[in-house]
Amino acid sequence: MRIVVLVSGTGSNLQAVIDAVSSGTLDVDIAAVGADRPGTYGVQRASEAGVGTFVVDFKAYPDRSEWNAALTAAVSAYRPDYVVSSGFMRIVGQSFLDAFPNRYLNTHPALLPSFPGAHGVRDALAYGVKITGCTVMIADAGVDTGPILAQAAVPVLPEDTEEALHERIKIEERRLLIETLRQLADGDA
Ligand code: GRF
């Protein structure tokens, strides 16, 4: 199973996937890692692991639809079975989704449908929920609205900050993402 992973930031979830592949616990081929801006640590991690990288810089395109077309072409060139958004902080357009129908996976640091959007951890903390968690789903045209494949719960502690809670959620998020990829690779999802 070939995957392309898209990142915008530090790529610690990507690193967990890279580590699982190199230790032999996950049998997938990471065909490439792509980013929406130059200079991400996620792309650096991929380069250090010998994985091919590409950048489709959002700011280098006159509008969202041209960026979306360029992203679709860049990802398609690697002929992935699945595309994984791993902290990729851009909404992709319909033509991208059409190129990878039911094959664009996303992870989210909250128990959807609660707390969608870019601040799922902050919003859960502000609301005062006692349990939050993470979700792996198939991305669709909405914001964190696609079919849910897997979820894990994480308790909120009284002294939690957004950063501390997010780090504990990401431990579960990595486990869940790797497990989901394993199931997809085995045809068990
Ligand atoms: C993850 O919690 C992801 O769900 C969210 O951003 C985080 C990415 O972290 N959208 P990293 O870049 O993998 O460290």
JSON list of C-alpha atoms and ligand atoms in Angstrom, two decimals:
[
{"chain": "A", "resi": 1, "resn": "MET", "atom": "CA", "xyz": [0.00, 0.00, 0.00]},
{"chain": "A", "resi": 2, "resn": "ARG", "atom": "CA", "xyz": [1.49, 3.30, -1.08]},
{"chain": "A", "resi": 3, "resn": "ILE", "atom": "CA", "xyz": [0.74, 6.44, 0.91]},
{"chain": "A", "resi": 4, "resn": "VAL", "atom": "CA", "xyz": [1.50, 10.12, 0.54]},
{"chain": "A", "resi": 5, "resn": "VAL", "atom": "CA", "xyz": [1.51, 12.07, 3.81]},
{"chain": "A", "resi": 6, "resn": "LEU", "atom": "CA", "xyz": [0.67, 15.79, 3.90]},
{"chain": "A", "resi": 7, "resn": "VAL", "atom": "CA", "xyz": [1.99, 17.98, 6.74]},
{"chain": "A", "resi": 8, "resn": "SER", "atom": "CA", "xyz": [1.99, 21.64, 7.73]},
{"chain": "A", "resi": 9, "resn": "GLY", "atom": "CA", "xyz": [3.94, 21.57, 10.95]},
{"chain": "A", "resi": 10, "resn": "THR", "atom": "CA", "xyz": [6.21, 19.55, 13.17]},
{"chain": "A", "resi": 11, "resn": "GLY", "atom": "CA", "xyz": [5.16, 16.16, 11.82]},
{"chain": "A", "resi": 12, "resn": "SER", "atom": "CA", "xyz": [5.48, 14.16, 15.04]},
{"chain": "A", "resi": 13, "resn": "ASN", "atom": "CA", "xyz": [2.61, 11.93, 13.89]},
{"chain": "A", "resi": 14, "resn": "LEU", "atom": "CA", "xyz": [4.40, 11.49, 10.56]},
{"chain": "A", "resi": 15, "resn": "GLN", "atom": "CA", "xyz": [7.54, 10.50, 12.50]},
{"chain": "A", "resi": 16, "resn": "ALA", "atom": "CA", "xyz": [5.58, 7.79, 14.28]},
{"chain": "A", "resi": 17, "resn": "VAL", "atom": "CA", "xyz": [4.46, 6.40, 10.91]},
{"chain": "A", "resi": 18, "resn": "ILE", "atom": "CA", "xyz": [8.05, 6.55, 9.58]},
{"chain": "A", "resi": 19, "resn": "ASP", "atom": "CA", "xyz": [9.29, 4.74, 12.72]},
{"chain": "A", "resi": 20, "resn": "ALA", "atom": "CA", "xyz": [6.58, 2.09, 12.46]},
{"chain": "A", "resi": 21, "resn": "VAL", "atom": "CA", "xyz": [7.54, 1.43, 8.83]},
{"chain": "A", "resi": 22, "resn": "SER", "atom": "CA", "xyz": [11.26, 1.28, 9.54]},
{"chain": "A", "resi": 23, "resn": "SER", "atom": "CA", "xyz": [10.81, -1.03, 12.52]},
{"chain": "A", "resi": 24, "resn": "GLY", "atom": "CA", "xyz": [8.66, -3.36, 10.40]},
{"chain": "A", "resi": 25, "resn": "THR", "atom": "CA", "xyz": [5.50, -2.98, 12.49]},
{"chain": "A", "resi": 26, "resn": "LEU", "atom": "CA", "xyz": [3.66, -1.25, 9.63]},
{"chain": "A", "resi": 27, "resn": "ASP", "atom": "CA", "xyz": [3.92, -2.60, 6.10]},
{"chain": "A", "resi": 28, "resn": "VAL", "atom": "CA", "xyz": [3.26, 0.45, 3.91]},
{"chain": "A", "resi": 29, "resn": "ASP", "atom": "CA", "xyz": [5.39, 2.36, 1.42]},
{"chain": "A", "resi": 30, "resn": "ILE", "atom": "CA", "xyz": [5.62, 6.08, 2.21]},
{"chain": "A", "resi": 31, "resn": "ALA", "atom": "CA", "xyz": [5.88, 7.27, -1.38]},
{"chain": "A", "resi": 32, "resn": "ALA", "atom": "CA", "xyz": [6.36, 10.94, -0.44]},
{"chain": "A", "resi": 33, "resn": "VAL", "atom": "CA", "xyz": [5.68, 13.64, 2.13]},
{"chain": "A", "resi": 34, "resn": "GLY", "atom": "CA", "xyz": [4.26, 16.96, 0.98]},
{"chain": "A", "resi": 35, "resn": "ALA", "atom": "CA", "xyz": [3.74, 20.32, 2.66]},
{"chain": "A", "resi": 36, "resn": "ASP", "atom": "CA", "xyz": [1.77, 23.49, 1.97]},
{"chain": "A", "resi": 37, "resn": "ARG", "atom": "CA", "xyz": [4.66, 25.78, 2.86]},
{"chain": "A", "resi": 38, "resn": "PRO", "atom": "CA", "xyz": [8.45, 25.68, 2.81]},
{"chain": "A", "resi": 39, "resn": "GLY", "atom": "CA", "xyz": [10.54, 24.98, 5.88]},
{"chain": "A", "resi": 40, "resn": "THR", "atom": "CA", "xyz": [8.36, 22.57, 7.83]},
{"chain": "A", "resi": 41, "resn": "TYR", "atom": "CA", "xyz": [9.98, 20.23, 10.31]},
{"chain": "A", "resi": 42, "resn": "GLY", "atom": "CA", "xyz": [7.74, 17.49, 8.92]},
{"chain": "A", "resi": 43, "resn": "VAL", "atom": "CA", "xyz": [9.46, 17.67, 5.51]},
{"chain": "A", "resi": 44, "resn": "GLN", "atom": "CA", "xyz": [12.85, 17.74, 7.23]},
{"chain": "A", "resi": 45, "resn": "ARG", "atom": "CA", "xyz": [11.93, 14.57, 9.14]},
{"chain": "A", "resi": 46, "resn": "ALA", "atom": "CA", "xyz": [10.96, 12.89, 5.86]},
{"chain": "A", "resi": 47, "resn": "SER", "atom": "CA", "xyz": [14.24, 13.91, 4.17]},
{"chain": "A", "resi": 48, "resn": "GLU", "atom": "CA", "xyz": [16.23, 12.59, 7.11]},
{"chain": "A", "resi": 49, "resn": "ALA", "atom": "CA", "xyz": [14.40, 9.27, 6.75]},
{"chain": "A", "resi": 50, "resn": "GLY", "atom": "CA", "xyz": [15.19, 9.11, 3.01]},
{"chain": "A", "resi": 51, "resn": "VAL", "atom": "CA", "xyz": [11.57, 9.74, 1.99]},
{"chain": "A", "resi": 52, "resn": "GLY", "atom": "CA", "xyz": [10.91, 11.94, -1.06]},
{"chain": "A", "resi": 53, "resn": "THR", "atom": "CA", "xyz": [9.37, 15.35, -0.38]},
{"chain": "A", "resi": 54, "resn": "PHE", "atom": "CA", "xyz": [7.54, 18.11, -2.20]},
{"chain": "A", "resi": 55, "resn": "VAL", "atom": "CA", "xyz": [6.12, 21.52, -1.33]},
{"chain": "A", "resi": 56, "resn": "VAL", "atom": "CA", "xyz": [3.06, 23.09, -2.96]},
{"chain": "A", "resi": 57, "resn": "ASP", "atom": "CA", "xyz": [3.30, 26.50, -1.33]},
{"chain": "A", "resi": 58, "resn": "PHE", "atom": "CA", "xyz": [-0.18, 27.92, -0.77]},
{"chain": "A", "resi": 59, "resn": "LYS", "atom": "CA", "xyz": [1.18, 31.46, -0.93]},
{"chain": "A", "resi": 60, "resn": "ALA", "atom": "CA", "xyz": [2.78, 30.90, -4.34]},
{"chain": "A", "resi": 61, "resn": "TYR", "atom": "CA", "xyz": [-0.57, 30.53, -6.11]},
{"chain": "A", "resi": 62, "resn": "PRO", "atom": "CA", "xyz": [-2.98, 33.32, -7.10]},
{"chain": "A", "resi": 63, "resn": "ASP", "atom": "CA", "xyz": [-6.00, 31.52, -5.70]},
{"chain": "A", "resi": 64, "resn": "ARG", "atom": "CA", "xyz": [-7.13, 28.43, -3.83]},
{"chain": "A", "resi": 65, "resn": "SER", "atom": "CA", "xyz": [-8.31, 26.59, -6.93]},
{"chain": "A", "resi": 66, "resn": "GLU", "atom": "CA", "xyz": [-4.93, 26.87, -8.67]},
{"chain": "A", "resi": 67, "resn": "TRP", "atom": "CA", "xyz": [-3.17, 25.72, -5.50]},
{"chain": "A", "resi": 68, "resn": "ASN", "atom": "CA", "xyz": [-5.62, 22.82, -5.24]},
{"chain": "A", "resi": 69, "resn": "ALA", "atom": "CA", "xyz": [-4.94, 21.78, -8.85]},
{"chain": "A", "resi": 70, "resn": "ALA", "atom": "CA", "xyz": [-1.18, 21.91, -8.24]},
{"chain": "A", "resi": 71, "resn": "LEU", "atom": "CA", "xyz": [-1.51, 19.87, -5.04]},
{"chain": "A", "resi": 72, "resn": "THR", "atom": "CA", "xyz": [-3.68, 17.29, -6.81]},
{"chain": "A", "resi": 73, "resn": "ALA", "atom": "CA", "xyz": [-1.11, 16.94, -9.61]},
{"chain": "A", "resi": 74, "resn": "ALA", "atom": "CA", "xyz": [1.83, 16.72, -7.19]},
{"chain": "A", "resi": 75, "resn": "VAL", "atom": "CA", "xyz": [0.20, 14.01, -5.07]},
{"chain": "A", "resi": 76, "resn": "SER", "atom": "CA", "xyz": [-1.17, 12.07, -8.08]},
{"chain": "A", "resi": 77, "resn": "ALA", "atom": "CA", "xyz": [2.35, 11.79, -9.51]},
{"chain": "A", "resi": 78, "resn": "TYR", "atom": "CA", "xyz": [3.17, 9.36, -6.67]},
{"chain": "A", "resi": 79, "resn": "ARG", "atom": "CA", "xyz": [0.11, 7.15, -7.43]},
{"chain": "A", "resi": 80, "resn": "PRO", "atom": "CA", "xyz": [-0.81, 6.67, -3.77]},
{"chain": "A", "resi": 81, "resn": "ASP", "atom": "CA", "xyz": [-3.44, 4.20, -2.58]},
{"chain": "A", "resi": 82, "resn": "TYR", "atom": "CA", "xyz": [-4.14, 6.57, 0.31]},
{"chain": "A", "resi": 83, "resn": "VAL", "atom": "CA", "xyz": [-3.30, 10.17, 1.11]},
{"chain": "A", "resi": 84, "resn": "VAL", "atom": "CA", "xyz": [-2.90, 10.99, 4.80]},
{"chain": "A", "resi": 85, "resn": "SER", "atom": "CA", "xyz": [-3.42, 14.47, 6.21]},
{"chain": "A", "resi": 86, "resn": "SER", "atom": "CA", "xyz": [-1.23, 14.43, 9.28]},
{"chain": "A", "resi": 87, "resn": "GLY", "atom": "CA", "xyz": [-1.48, 17.91, 10.72]},
{"chain": "A", "resi": 88, "resn": "PHE", "atom": "CA", "xyz": [-2.09, 19.35, 7.22]},
{"chain": "A", "resi": 89, "resn": "MET", "atom": "CA", "xyz": [-3.86, 22.59, 8.04]},
{"chain": "A", "resi": 90, "resn": "ARG", "atom": "CA", "xyz": [-5.53, 23.30, 4.67]},
{"chain": "A", "resi": 91, "resn": "ILE", "atom": "CA", "xyz": [-8.94, 22.35, 3.37]},
{"chain": "A", "resi": 92, "resn": "VAL", "atom": "CA", "xyz": [-8.56, 20.71, -0.03]},
{"chain": "A", "resi": 93, "resn": "GLY", "atom": "CA", "xyz": [-10.97, 21.30, -2.90]},
{"chain": "A", "resi": 94, "resn": "GLN", "atom": "CA", "xyz": [-13.43, 18.94, -4.55]},
{"chain": "A", "resi": 95, "resn": "SER", "atom": "CA", "xyz": [-11.09, 18.09, -7.44]},
{"chain": "A", "resi": 96, "resn": "PHE", "atom": "CA", "xyz": [-8.54, 16.75, -4.94]},
{"chain": "A", "resi": 97, "resn": "LEU", "atom": "CA", "xyz": [-11.23, 14.67, -3.20]},
{"chain": "A", "resi": 98, "resn": "ASP", "atom": "CA", "xyz": [-12.43, 13.38, -6.59]},
{"chain": "A", "resi": 99, "resn": "ALA", "atom": "CA", "xyz": [-8.88, 12.28, -7.44]},
{"chain": "A", "resi": 100, "resn": "PHE", "atom": "CA", "xyz": [-8.71, 10.19, -4.25]},
{"chain": "A", "resi": 101, "resn": "PRO", "atom": "CA", "xyz": [-12.29, 9.10, -3.54]},
{"chain": "A", "resi": 102, "resn": "ASN", "atom": "CA", "xyz": [-12.60, 7.65, -0.01]},
{"chain": "A", "resi": 103, "resn": "ARG", "atom": "CA", "xyz": [-8.81, 7.59, 0.02]},
{"chain": "A", "resi": 104, "resn": "TYR", "atom": "CA", "xyz": [-7.98, 10.81, 1.82]},
{"chain": "A", "resi": 105, "resn": "LEU", "atom": "CA", "xyz": [-7.52, 10.16, 5.54]},
{"chain": "A", "resi": 106, "resn": "ASN", "atom": "CA", "xyz": [-7.46, 12.79, 8.23]},
{"chain": "A", "resi": 107, "resn": "THR", "atom": "CA", "xyz": [-6.72, 12.81, 11.94]},
{"chain": "A", "resi": 108, "resn": "HIS", "atom": "CA", "xyz": [-8.28, 15.23, 14.39]},
{"chain": "A", "resi": 109, "resn": "PRO", "atom": "CA", "xyz": [-7.40, 15.89, 18.04]},
{"chain": "A", "resi": 110, "resn": "ALA", "atom": "CA", "xyz": [-10.97, 15.67, 19.42]},
{"chain": "A", "resi": 111, "resn": "LEU", "atom": "CA", "xyz": [-13.86, 13.24, 19.51]},
{"chain": "A", "resi": 112, "resn": "LEU", "atom": "CA", "xyz": [-15.81, 14.28, 16.42]},
{"chain": "A", "resi": 113, "resn": "PRO", "atom": "CA", "xyz": [-18.46, 15.45, 15.80]},
{"chain": "A", "resi": 114, "resn": "SER", "atom": "CA", "xyz": [-17.54, 17.52, 18.88]},
{"chain": "A", "resi": 115, "resn": "PHE", "atom": "CA", "xyz": [-14.97, 20.27, 18.46]},
{"chain": "A", "resi": 116, "resn": "PRO", "atom": "CA", "xyz": [-14.18, 20.29, 14.72]},
{"chain": "A", "resi": 117, "resn": "GLY", "atom": "CA", "xyz": [-11.86, 22.87, 13.21]},
{"chain": "A", "resi": 118, "resn": "ALA", "atom": "CA", "xyz": [-8.36, 24.14, 13.81]},
{"chain": "A", "resi": 119, "resn": "HIS", "atom": "CA", "xyz": [-8.64, 24.43, 17.60]},
{"chain": "A", "resi": 120, "resn": "GLY", "atom": "CA", "xyz": [-10.17, 21.13, 18.68]},
{"chain": "A", "resi": 121, "resn": "VAL", "atom": "CA", "xyz": [-8.03, 20.80, 21.80]},
{"chain": "A", "resi": 122, "resn": "ARG", "atom": "CA", "xyz": [-8.50, 24.41, 22.92]},
{"chain": "A", "resi": 123, "resn": "ASP", "atom": "CA", "xyz": [-12.25, 24.28, 22.30]},
{"chain": "A", "resi": 124, "resn": "ALA", "atom": "CA", "xyz": [-12.70, 21.03, 24.27]},
{"chain": "A", "resi": 125, "resn": "LEU", "atom": "CA", "xyz": [-10.72, 22.47, 27.18]},
{"chain": "A", "resi": 126, "resn": "ALA", "atom": "CA", "xyz": [-12.69, 25.73, 27.11]},
{"chain": "A", "resi": 127, "resn": "TYR", "atom": "CA", "xyz": [-16.01, 23.87, 27.06]},
{"chain": "A", "resi": 128, "resn": "GLY", "atom": "CA", "xyz": [-15.00, 21.91, 30.15]},
{"chain": "A", "resi": 129, "resn": "VAL", "atom": "CA", "xyz": [-15.46, 18.35, 28.87]},
{"chain": "A", "resi": 130, "resn": "LYS", "atom": "CA", "xyz": [-13.90, 15.71, 31.12]},
{"chain": "A", "resi": 131, "resn": "ILE", "atom": "CA", "xyz": [-13.12, 13.33, 28.27]},
{"chain": "A", "resi": 132, "resn": "THR", "atom": "CA", "xyz": [-11.85, 14.25, 24.82]},
{"chain": "A", "resi": 133, "resn": "GLY", "atom": "CA", "xyz": [-9.68, 12.29, 22.41]},
{"chain": "A", "resi": 134, "resn": "CYS", "atom": "CA", "xyz": [-8.88, 11.84, 18.75]},
{"chain": "A", "resi": 135, "resn": "THR", "atom": "CA", "xyz": [-10.48, 10.69, 15.53]},
{"chain": "A", "resi": 136, "resn": "VAL", "atom": "CA", "xyz": [-9.22, 9.14, 12.31]},
{"chain": "A", "resi": 137, "resn": "MET", "atom": "CA", "xyz": [-11.65, 9.63, 9.46]},
{"chain": "A", "resi": 138, "resn": "ILE", "atom": "CA", "xyz": [-12.09, 9.77, 5.72]},
{"chain": "A", "resi": 139, "resn": "ALA", "atom": "CA", "xyz": [-11.97, 13.44, 4.80]},
{"chain": "A", "resi": 140, "resn": "ASP", "atom": "CA", "xyz": [-14.78, 14.94, 2.75]},
{"chain": "A", "resi": 141, "resn": "ALA", "atom": "CA", "xyz": [-15.54, 18.49, 1.59]},
{"chain": "A", "resi": 142, "resn": "GLY", "atom": "CA", "xyz": [-16.55, 19.68, 5.06]},
{"chain": "A", "resi": 143, "resn": "VAL", "atom": "CA", "xyz": [-14.44, 20.66, 8.04]},
{"chain": "A", "resi": 144, "resn": "ASP", "atom": "CA", "xyz": [-13.83, 17.40, 9.95]},
{"chain": "A", "resi": 145, "resn": "THR", "atom": "CA", "xyz": [-17.14, 15.93, 8.80]},
{"chain": "A", "resi": 146, "resn": "GLY", "atom": "CA", "xyz": [-16.15, 12.72, 6.97]},
{"chain": "A", "resi": 147, "resn": "PRO", "atom": "CA", "xyz": [-16.98, 9.13, 7.95]},
{"chain": "A", "resi": 148, "resn": "ILE", "atom": "CA", "xyz": [-15.26, 8.09, 11.17]},
{"chain": "A", "resi": 149, "resn": "LEU", "atom": "CA", "xyz": [-12.90, 5.10, 11.01]},
{"chain": "A", "resi": 150, "resn": "ALA", "atom": "CA", "xyz": [-11.50, 5.05, 14.57]},
{"chain": "A", "resi": 151, "resn": "GLN", "atom": "CA", "xyz": [-11.57, 7.01, 17.81]},
{"chain": "A", "resi": 152, "resn": "ALA", "atom": "CA", "xyz": [-9.78, 6.92, 21.16]},
{"chain": "A", "resi": 153, "resn": "ALA", "atom": "CA", "xyz": [-10.70, 8.70, 24.39]},
{"chain": "A", "resi": 154, "resn": "VAL", "atom": "CA", "xyz": [-8.30, 10.79, 26.49]},
{"chain": "A", "resi": 155, "resn": "PRO", "atom": "CA", "xyz": [-9.27, 12.12, 29.96]},
{"chain": "A", "resi": 156, "resn": "VAL", "atom": "CA", "xyz": [-8.91, 15.85, 30.61]},
{"chain": "A", "resi": 157, "resn": "LEU", "atom": "CA", "xyz": [-6.94, 16.49, 33.80]},
{"chain": "A", "resi": 158, "resn": "PRO", "atom": "CA", "xyz": [-7.80, 19.39, 36.14]},
{"chain": "A", "resi": 159, "resn": "GLU", "atom": "CA", "xyz": [-4.40, 21.04, 35.65]},
{"chain": "A", "resi": 160, "resn": "ASP", "atom": "CA", "xyz": [-4.32, 20.57, 31.86]},
{"chain": "A", "resi": 161, "resn": "THR", "atom": "CA", "xyz": [-3.05, 23.25, 29.53]},
{"chain": "A", "resi": 162, "resn": "GLU", "atom": "CA", "xyz": [-3.83, 23.09, 25.80]},
{"chain": "A", "resi": 163, "resn": "GLU", "atom": "CA", "xyz": [-0.25, 21.98, 25.10]},
{"chain": "A", "resi": 164, "resn": "ALA", "atom": "CA", "xyz": [-0.18, 19.25, 27.76]},
{"chain": "A", "resi": 165, "resn": "LEU", "atom": "CA", "xyz": [-3.56, 17.87, 26.71]},
{"chain": "A", "resi": 166, "resn": "HIS", "atom": "CA", "xyz": [-2.62, 17.96, 23.02]},
{"chain": "A", "resi": 167, "resn": "GLU", "atom": "CA", "xyz": [0.58, 16.02, 23.70]},
{"chain": "A", "resi": 168, "resn": "ARG", "atom": "CA", "xyz": [-1.38, 13.27, 25.50]},
{"chain": "A", "resi": 169, "resn": "ILE", "atom": "CA", "xyz": [-3.95, 13.21, 22.69]},
{"chain": "A", "resi": 170, "resn": "LYS", "atom": "CA", "xyz": [-1.18, 12.90, 20.11]},
{"chain": "A", "resi": 171, "resn": "ILE", "atom": "CA", "xyz": [0.12, 9.74, 21.82]},
{"chain": "A", "resi": 172, "resn": "GLU", "atom": "CA", "xyz": [-3.28, 8.15, 21.14]},
{"chain": "A", "resi": 173, "resn": "GLU", "atom": "CA", "xyz": [-3.55, 9.79, 17.71]},
{"chain": "A", "resi": 174, "resn": "ARG", "atom": "CA", "xyz": [-0.30, 8.18, 16.57]},
{"chain": "A", "resi": 175, "resn": "ARG", "atom": "CA", "xyz": [-1.36, 4.76, 17.81]},
{"chain": "A", "resi": 176, "resn": "LEU", "atom": "CA", "xyz": [-4.75, 5.08, 16.13]},
{"chain": "A", "resi": 177, "resn": "LEU", "atom": "CA", "xyz": [-3.32, 6.31, 12.81]},
{"chain": "A", "resi": 178, "resn": "ILE", "atom": "CA", "xyz": [-0.82, 3.47, 12.62]},
{"chain": "A", "resi": 179, "resn": "GLU", "atom": "CA", "xyz": [-3.47, 0.91, 13.57]},
{"chain": "A", "resi": 180, "resn": "THR", "atom": "CA", "xyz": [-5.86, 2.29, 10.93]},
{"chain": "A", "resi": 181, "resn": "LEU", "atom": "CA", "xyz": [-3.17, 2.20, 8.24]},
{"chain": "A", "resi": 182, "resn": "ARG", "atom": "CA", "xyz": [-2.36, -1.37, 9.24]},
{"chain": "A", "resi": 183, "resn": "GLN", "atom": "CA", "xyz": [-6.02, -2.36, 8.90]},
{"chain": "A", "resi": 184, "resn": "LEU", "atom": "CA", "xyz": [-6.29, -0.66, 5.51]},
{"chain": "A", "resi": 185, "resn": "ALA", "atom": "CA", "xyz": [-3.10, -2.37, 4.33]},
{"chain": "A", "resi": 186, "resn": "ASP", "atom": "CA", "xyz": [-4.46, -5.73, 5.52]},
{"chain": "A", "resi": 187, "resn": "GLY", "atom": "CA", "xyz": [-7.86, -5.08, 3.95]},
{"chain": "A", "resi": 188, "resn": "ASP", "atom": "CA", "xyz": [-9.54, -5.21, 7.39]},
{"chain": "A", "resi": 189, "resn": "ALA", "atom": "CA", "xyz": [-10.81, -1.63, 7.64]},
{"chain": "B", "resi": 1, "resn": "GRF", "atom": "C1", "xyz": [-2.35, 16.61, 15.31]},
{"chain": "B", "resi": 1, "resn": "GRF", "atom": "O1", "xyz": [-2.94, 16.63, 16.59]},
{"chain": "B", "resi": 1, "resn": "GRF", "atom": "C2", "xyz": [-3.38, 16.78, 14.24]},
{"chain": "B", "resi": 1, "resn": "GRF", "atom": "O2", "xyz": [-4.56, 16.11, 14.46]},
{"chain": "B", "resi": 1, "resn": "GRF", "atom": "C3", "xyz": [-3.57, 18.26, 14.32]},
{"chain": "B", "resi": 1, "resn": "GRF", "atom": "O3", "xyz": [-2.26, 18.77, 14.41]},
{"chain": "B", "resi": 1, "resn": "GRF", "atom": "C4", "xyz": [-1.46, 17.81, 15.09]},
{"chain": "B", "resi": 1, "resn": "GRF", "atom": "C5", "xyz": [-0.27, 17.51, 14.22]},
{"chain": "B", "resi": 1, "resn": "GRF", "atom": "O4", "xyz": [0.85, 17.35, 14.97]},
{"chain": "B", "resi": 1, "resn": "GRF", "atom": "N1", "xyz": [-4.33, 18.76, 13.22]},
{"chain": "B", "resi": 1, "resn": "GRF", "atom": "P1", "xyz": [2.26, 16.94, 14.30]},
{"chain": "B", "resi": 1, "resn": "GRF", "atom": "O5", "xyz": [2.55, 17.97, 13.23]},
{"chain": "B", "resi": 1, "resn": "GRF", "atom": "O6", "xyz": [2.11, 15.56, 13.73]},
{"chain": "B", "resi": 1, "resn": "GRF", "atom": "O7", "xyz": [3.22, 16.98, 15.43]}
]
